[in-house]
mmCIF file of C-alpha atoms and ligand atoms in Angstrom:
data_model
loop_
_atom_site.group_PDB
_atom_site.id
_atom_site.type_symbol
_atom_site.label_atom_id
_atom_site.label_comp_id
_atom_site.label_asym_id
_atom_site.label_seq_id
_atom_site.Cartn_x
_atom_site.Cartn_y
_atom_site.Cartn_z
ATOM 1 C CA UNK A 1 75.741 90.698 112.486
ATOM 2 C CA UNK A 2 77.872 93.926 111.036
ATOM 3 C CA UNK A 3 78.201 97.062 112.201
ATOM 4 C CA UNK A 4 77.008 99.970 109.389
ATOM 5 C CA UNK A 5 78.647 102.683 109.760
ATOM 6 C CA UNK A 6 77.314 105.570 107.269
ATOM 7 C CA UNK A 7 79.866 108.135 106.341
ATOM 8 C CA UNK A 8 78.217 111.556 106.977
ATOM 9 C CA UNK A 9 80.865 112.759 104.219
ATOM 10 C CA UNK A 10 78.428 112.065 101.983
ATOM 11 C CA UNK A 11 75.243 113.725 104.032
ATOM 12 C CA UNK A 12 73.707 116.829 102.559
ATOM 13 C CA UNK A 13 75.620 119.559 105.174
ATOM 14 C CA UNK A 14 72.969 122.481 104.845
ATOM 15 C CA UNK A 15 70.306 119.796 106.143
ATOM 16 C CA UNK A 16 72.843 117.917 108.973
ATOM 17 C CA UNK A 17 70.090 117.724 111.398
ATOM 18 C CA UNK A 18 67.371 116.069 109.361
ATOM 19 C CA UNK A 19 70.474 113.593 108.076
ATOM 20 C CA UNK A 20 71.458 112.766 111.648
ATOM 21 C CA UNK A 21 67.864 112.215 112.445
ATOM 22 C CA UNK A 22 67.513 109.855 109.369
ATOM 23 C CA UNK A 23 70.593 108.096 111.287
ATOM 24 C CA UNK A 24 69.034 107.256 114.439
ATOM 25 C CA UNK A 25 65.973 105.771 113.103
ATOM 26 C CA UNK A 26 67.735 103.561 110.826
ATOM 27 C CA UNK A 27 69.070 100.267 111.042
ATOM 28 C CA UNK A 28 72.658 101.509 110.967
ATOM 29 C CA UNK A 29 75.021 101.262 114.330
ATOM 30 C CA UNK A 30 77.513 103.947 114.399
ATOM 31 C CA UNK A 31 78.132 107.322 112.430
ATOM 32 C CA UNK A 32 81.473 107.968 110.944
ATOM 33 C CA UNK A 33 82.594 111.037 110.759
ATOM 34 C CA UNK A 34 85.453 112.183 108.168
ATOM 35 C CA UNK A 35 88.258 114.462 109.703
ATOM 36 C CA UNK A 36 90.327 115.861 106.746
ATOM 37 C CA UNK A 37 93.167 118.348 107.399
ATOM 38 C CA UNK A 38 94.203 119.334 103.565
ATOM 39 C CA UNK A 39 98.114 118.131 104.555
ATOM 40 C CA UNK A 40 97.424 114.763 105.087
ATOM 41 C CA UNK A 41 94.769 114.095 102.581
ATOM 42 C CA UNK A 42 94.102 116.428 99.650
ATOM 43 C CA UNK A 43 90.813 117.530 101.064
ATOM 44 C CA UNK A 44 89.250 119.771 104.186
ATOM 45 C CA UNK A 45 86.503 118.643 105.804
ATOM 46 C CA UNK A 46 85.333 119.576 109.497
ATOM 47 C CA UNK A 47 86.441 119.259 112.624
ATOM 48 C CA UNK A 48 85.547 119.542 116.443
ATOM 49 C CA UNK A 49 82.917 122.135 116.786
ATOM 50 C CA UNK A 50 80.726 120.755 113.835
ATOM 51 C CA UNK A 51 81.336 117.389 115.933
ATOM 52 C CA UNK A 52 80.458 118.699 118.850
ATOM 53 C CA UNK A 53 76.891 119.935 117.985
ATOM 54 C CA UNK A 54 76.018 116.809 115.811
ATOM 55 C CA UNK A 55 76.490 115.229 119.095
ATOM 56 C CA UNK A 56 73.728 116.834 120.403
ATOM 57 C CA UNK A 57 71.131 115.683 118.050
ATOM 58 C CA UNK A 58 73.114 111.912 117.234
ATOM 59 C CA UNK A 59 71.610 108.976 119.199
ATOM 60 C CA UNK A 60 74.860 106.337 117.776
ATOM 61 C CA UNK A 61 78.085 106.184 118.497
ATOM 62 C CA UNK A 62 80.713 108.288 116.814
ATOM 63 C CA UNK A 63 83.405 106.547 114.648
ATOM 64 C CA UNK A 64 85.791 109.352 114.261
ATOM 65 C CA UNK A 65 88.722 108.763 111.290
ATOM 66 C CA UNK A 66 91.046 111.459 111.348
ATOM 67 C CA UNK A 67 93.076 111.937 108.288
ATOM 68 C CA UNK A 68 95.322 114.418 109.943
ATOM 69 C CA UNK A 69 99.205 115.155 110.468
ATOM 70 C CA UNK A 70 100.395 114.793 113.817
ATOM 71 C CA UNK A 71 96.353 113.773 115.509
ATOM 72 C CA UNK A 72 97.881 113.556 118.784
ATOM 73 C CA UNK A 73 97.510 117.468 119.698
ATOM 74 C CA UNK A 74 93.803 117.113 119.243
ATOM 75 C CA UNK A 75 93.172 113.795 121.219
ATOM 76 C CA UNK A 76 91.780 115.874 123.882
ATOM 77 C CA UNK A 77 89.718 118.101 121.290
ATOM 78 C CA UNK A 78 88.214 115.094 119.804
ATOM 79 C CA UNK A 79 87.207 113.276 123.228
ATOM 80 C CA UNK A 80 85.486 116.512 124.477
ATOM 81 C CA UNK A 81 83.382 117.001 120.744
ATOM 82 C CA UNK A 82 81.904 113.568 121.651
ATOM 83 C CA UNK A 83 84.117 111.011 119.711
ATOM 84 C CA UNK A 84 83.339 107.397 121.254
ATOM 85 C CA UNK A 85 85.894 105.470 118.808
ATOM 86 C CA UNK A 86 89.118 107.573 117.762
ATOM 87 C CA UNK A 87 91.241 106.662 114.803
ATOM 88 C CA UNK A 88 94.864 107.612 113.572
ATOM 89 C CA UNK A 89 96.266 106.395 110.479
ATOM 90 C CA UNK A 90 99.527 104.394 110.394
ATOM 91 C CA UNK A 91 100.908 106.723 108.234
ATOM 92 C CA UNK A 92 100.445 109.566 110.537
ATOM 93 C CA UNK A 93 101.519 108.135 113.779
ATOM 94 C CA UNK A 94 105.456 108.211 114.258
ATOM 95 C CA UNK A 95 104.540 106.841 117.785
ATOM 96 C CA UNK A 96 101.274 104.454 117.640
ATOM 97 C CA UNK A 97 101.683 103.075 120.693
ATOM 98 C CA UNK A 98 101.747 106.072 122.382
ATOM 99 C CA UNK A 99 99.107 107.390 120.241
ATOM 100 C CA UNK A 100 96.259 104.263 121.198
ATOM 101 C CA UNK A 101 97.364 104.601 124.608
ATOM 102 C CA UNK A 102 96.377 108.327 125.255
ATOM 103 C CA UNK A 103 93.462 107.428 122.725
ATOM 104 C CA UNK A 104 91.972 105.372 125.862
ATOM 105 C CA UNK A 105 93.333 107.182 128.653
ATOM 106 C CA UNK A 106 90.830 109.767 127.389
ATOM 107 C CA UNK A 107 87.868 107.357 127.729
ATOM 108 C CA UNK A 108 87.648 106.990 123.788
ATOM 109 C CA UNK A 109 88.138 103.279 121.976
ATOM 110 C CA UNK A 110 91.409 103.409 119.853
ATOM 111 C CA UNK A 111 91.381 102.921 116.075
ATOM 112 C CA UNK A 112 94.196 102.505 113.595
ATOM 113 C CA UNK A 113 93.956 102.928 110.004
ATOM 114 C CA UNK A 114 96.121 101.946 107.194
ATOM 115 C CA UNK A 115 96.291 102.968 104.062
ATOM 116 C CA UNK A 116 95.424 100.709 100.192
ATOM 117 C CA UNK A 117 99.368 100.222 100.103
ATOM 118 C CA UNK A 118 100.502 99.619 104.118
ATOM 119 C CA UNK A 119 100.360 95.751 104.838
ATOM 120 C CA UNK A 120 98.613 94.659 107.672
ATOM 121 C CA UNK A 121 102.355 92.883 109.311
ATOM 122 C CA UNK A 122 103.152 96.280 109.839
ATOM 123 C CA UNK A 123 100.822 96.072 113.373
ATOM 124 C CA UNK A 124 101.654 92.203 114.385
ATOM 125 C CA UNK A 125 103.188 93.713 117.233
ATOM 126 C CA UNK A 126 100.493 96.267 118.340
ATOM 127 C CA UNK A 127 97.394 94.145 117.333
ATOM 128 C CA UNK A 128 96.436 93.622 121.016
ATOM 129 C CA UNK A 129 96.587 97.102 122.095
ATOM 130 C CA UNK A 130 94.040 98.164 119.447
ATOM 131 C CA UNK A 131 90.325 98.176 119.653
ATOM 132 C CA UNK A 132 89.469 98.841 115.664
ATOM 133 C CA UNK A 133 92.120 98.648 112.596
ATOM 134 C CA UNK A 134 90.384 100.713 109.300
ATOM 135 C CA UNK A 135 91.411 99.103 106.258
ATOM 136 C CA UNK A 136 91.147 102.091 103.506
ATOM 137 C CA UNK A 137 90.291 100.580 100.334
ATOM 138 C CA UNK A 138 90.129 103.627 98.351
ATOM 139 C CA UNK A 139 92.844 106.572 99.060
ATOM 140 C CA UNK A 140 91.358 108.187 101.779
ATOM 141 C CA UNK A 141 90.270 111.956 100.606
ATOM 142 C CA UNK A 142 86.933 111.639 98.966
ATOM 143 C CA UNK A 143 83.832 109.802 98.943
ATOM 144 C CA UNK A 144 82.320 107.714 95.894
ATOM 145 C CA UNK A 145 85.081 106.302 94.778
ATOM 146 C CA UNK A 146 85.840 102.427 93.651
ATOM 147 C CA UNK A 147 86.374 99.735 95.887
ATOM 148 C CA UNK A 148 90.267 98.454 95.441
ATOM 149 C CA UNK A 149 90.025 94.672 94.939
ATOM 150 C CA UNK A 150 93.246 93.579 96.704
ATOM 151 C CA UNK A 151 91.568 94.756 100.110
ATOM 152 C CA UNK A 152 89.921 91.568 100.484
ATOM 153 C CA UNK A 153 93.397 90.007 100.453
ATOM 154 C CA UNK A 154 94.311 92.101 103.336
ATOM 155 C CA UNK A 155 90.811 91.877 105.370
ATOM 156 C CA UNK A 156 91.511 87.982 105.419
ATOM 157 C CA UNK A 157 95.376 88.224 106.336
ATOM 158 C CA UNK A 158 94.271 90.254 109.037
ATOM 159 C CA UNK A 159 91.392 88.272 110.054
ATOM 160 C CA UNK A 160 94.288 85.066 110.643
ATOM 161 C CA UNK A 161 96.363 87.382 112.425
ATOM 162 C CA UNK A 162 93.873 88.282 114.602
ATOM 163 C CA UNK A 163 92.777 84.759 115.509
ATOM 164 C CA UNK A 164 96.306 83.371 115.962
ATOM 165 C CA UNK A 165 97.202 86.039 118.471
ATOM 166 C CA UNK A 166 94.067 86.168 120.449
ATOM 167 C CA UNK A 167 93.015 89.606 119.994
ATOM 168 C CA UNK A 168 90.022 91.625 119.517
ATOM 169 C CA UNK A 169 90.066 94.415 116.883
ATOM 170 C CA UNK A 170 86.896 95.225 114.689
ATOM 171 C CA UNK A 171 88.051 95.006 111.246
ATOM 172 C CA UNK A 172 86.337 97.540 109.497
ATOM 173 C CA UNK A 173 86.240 98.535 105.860
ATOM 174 C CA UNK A 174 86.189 102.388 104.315
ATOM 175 C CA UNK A 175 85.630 103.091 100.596
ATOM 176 C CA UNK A 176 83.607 101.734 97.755
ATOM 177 C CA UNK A 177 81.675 99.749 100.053
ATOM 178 C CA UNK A 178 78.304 98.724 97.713
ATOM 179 C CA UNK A 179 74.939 96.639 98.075
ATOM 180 C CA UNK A 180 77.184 94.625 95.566
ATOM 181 C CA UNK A 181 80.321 93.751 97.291
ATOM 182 C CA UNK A 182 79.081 93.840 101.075
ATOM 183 C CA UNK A 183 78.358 90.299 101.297
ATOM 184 C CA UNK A 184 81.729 89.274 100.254
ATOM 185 C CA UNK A 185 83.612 91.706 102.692
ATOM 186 C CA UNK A 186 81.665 90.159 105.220
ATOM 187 C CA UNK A 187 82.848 86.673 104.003
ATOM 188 C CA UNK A 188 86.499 87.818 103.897
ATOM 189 C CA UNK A 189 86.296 88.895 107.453
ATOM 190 C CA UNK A 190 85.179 92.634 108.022
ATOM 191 C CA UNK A 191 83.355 93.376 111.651
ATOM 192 C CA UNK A 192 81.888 96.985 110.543
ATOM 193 C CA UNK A 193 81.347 98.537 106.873
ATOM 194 C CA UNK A 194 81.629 102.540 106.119
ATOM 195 C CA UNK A 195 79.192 103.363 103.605
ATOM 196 C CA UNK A 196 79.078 106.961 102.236
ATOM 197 C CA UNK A 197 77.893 107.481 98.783
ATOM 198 C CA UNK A 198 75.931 104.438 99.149
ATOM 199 C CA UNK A 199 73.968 105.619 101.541
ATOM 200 C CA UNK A 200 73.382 108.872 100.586
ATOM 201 C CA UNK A 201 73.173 108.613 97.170
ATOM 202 C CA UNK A 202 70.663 106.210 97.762
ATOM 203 C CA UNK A 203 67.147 107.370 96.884
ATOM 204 C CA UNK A 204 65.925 105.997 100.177
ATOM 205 C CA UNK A 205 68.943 105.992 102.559
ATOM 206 C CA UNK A 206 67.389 104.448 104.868
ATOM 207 C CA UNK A 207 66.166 101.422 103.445
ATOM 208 C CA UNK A 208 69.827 101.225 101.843
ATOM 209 C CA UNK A 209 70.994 101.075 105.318
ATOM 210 C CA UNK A 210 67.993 98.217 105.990
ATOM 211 C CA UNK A 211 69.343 96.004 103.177
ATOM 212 C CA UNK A 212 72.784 96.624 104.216
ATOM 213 C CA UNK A 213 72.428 95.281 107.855
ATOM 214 C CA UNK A 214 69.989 92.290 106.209
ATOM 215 C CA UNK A 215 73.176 91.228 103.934
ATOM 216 C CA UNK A 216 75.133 90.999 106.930
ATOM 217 C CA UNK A 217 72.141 88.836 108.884
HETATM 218 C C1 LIG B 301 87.384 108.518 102.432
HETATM 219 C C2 LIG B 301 86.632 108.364 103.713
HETATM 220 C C3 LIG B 301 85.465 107.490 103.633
HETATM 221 C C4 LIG B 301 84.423 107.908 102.632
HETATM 222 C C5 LIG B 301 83.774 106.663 102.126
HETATM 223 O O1 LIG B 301 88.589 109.143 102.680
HETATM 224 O O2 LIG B 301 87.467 107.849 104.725
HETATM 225 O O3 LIG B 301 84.865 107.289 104.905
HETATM 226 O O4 LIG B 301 83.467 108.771 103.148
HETATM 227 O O5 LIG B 301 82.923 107.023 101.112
HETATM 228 P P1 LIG B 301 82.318 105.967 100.087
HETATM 229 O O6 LIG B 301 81.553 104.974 100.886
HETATM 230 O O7 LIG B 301 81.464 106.829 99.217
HETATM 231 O O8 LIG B 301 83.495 105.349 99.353
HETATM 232 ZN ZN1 LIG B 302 86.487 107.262 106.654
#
């Protein structure tokens, strides 16, 4: 069975609580939480204190994605706002094995996520060391945008790399995840599916949420 993982990008920000709420009586697993810097990523989003007191109302585990330069100054920040599962992008990290093991050291599970054009070879050699790798299949920024097709290529590349050196990632999927195409991702390989405007642009999130989680049944 999948993880959901609703992007809170997408949540209506004057009424987080009731959102969050929605959350943790719904079918889905984790929340994921959108950490743009404006450098990185041509948007700003939030950051640790609006983390911190959504912990206080969220019943889920967080799935943090930070689309920041140099994440490794706020490890520390993120771990203390409540972040259960941390994730750096490739493309951020001069040192990513550095990066996943401070990531852990600090209690947290370490993600990695790689951008629509970064193959997946580029971690054969770090694969074991990570607990989630994020395959963006839109370019990470902003929500509601369309699913890029040759994602599936790399969800199943990964998926055999994964087998054929025994580790244990999540593979887990972020952008232009539908009611549509969730079923096949799930074929393909993916562990966990982000699901932002989906969800939220749903007129009943929560039973978009329901029929995600059934697809994946
Ligand atoms: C994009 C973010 C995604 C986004 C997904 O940079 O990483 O998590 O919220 O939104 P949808 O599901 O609307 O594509
Ligand atoms: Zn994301």
């Amino acid at each position: 069975m999948a993880i959901i993982a609703p992007s809170m990008l997408s949540a209506d920000f004057l009424r987080l609580g009731e959102e969050i709420e929605m959350i943790n009586k719904s079918d889905a697993d984790w929340f994921h939480l959108d950490v743009m810097d404006g450098r990185f990523v041509p948007n700003i989003t939030f950051g640790m204190p609006v983390i911190a007191a959504m912990k206080r109302a969220a019943r889920k585990p967080f799935d943090v994605h930070l689309m920041i330069l140099e994440p490794e100054k706020y490890f520390e920040g993120f771990a203390k706002a409540g972040a259960d599962i941390l994730s750096v992008h490739y493309e951020a990290s001069t040192h990513l094995h550095r990066n996943l093991q401070v990531i852990k050291s600090l209690g947290m599970k370490a993600g990695v996520v790689l951008n629509p054009h970064t193959p997946v070879n580029l971690l054969a050699d770090i694969l074991s060391d990570i607990d989630l790798v994020c395959l963006m299949s839109v370019n990470p920024g902003f929500g509601g945008q369309k699913f890029i097709d040759q994602t599936t290529h790399k969800i199943k590349q990964l998926k055999q790399m994964r087998n054929e050196c025994g580790a244990h990632c999540l593979i887990e999927i972020d952008g232009g995840v539908t009611l549509d195409n969730a079923k096949m991702l799930l074929k393909c390989g993916a562990d966990v599916l982000v699901a932002g405007n989906t969800v939220f642009g749903a007129v009943d999130p929560t039973a978009t949420i329901a029929q995600l989680k059934a697809i994946s049944a």
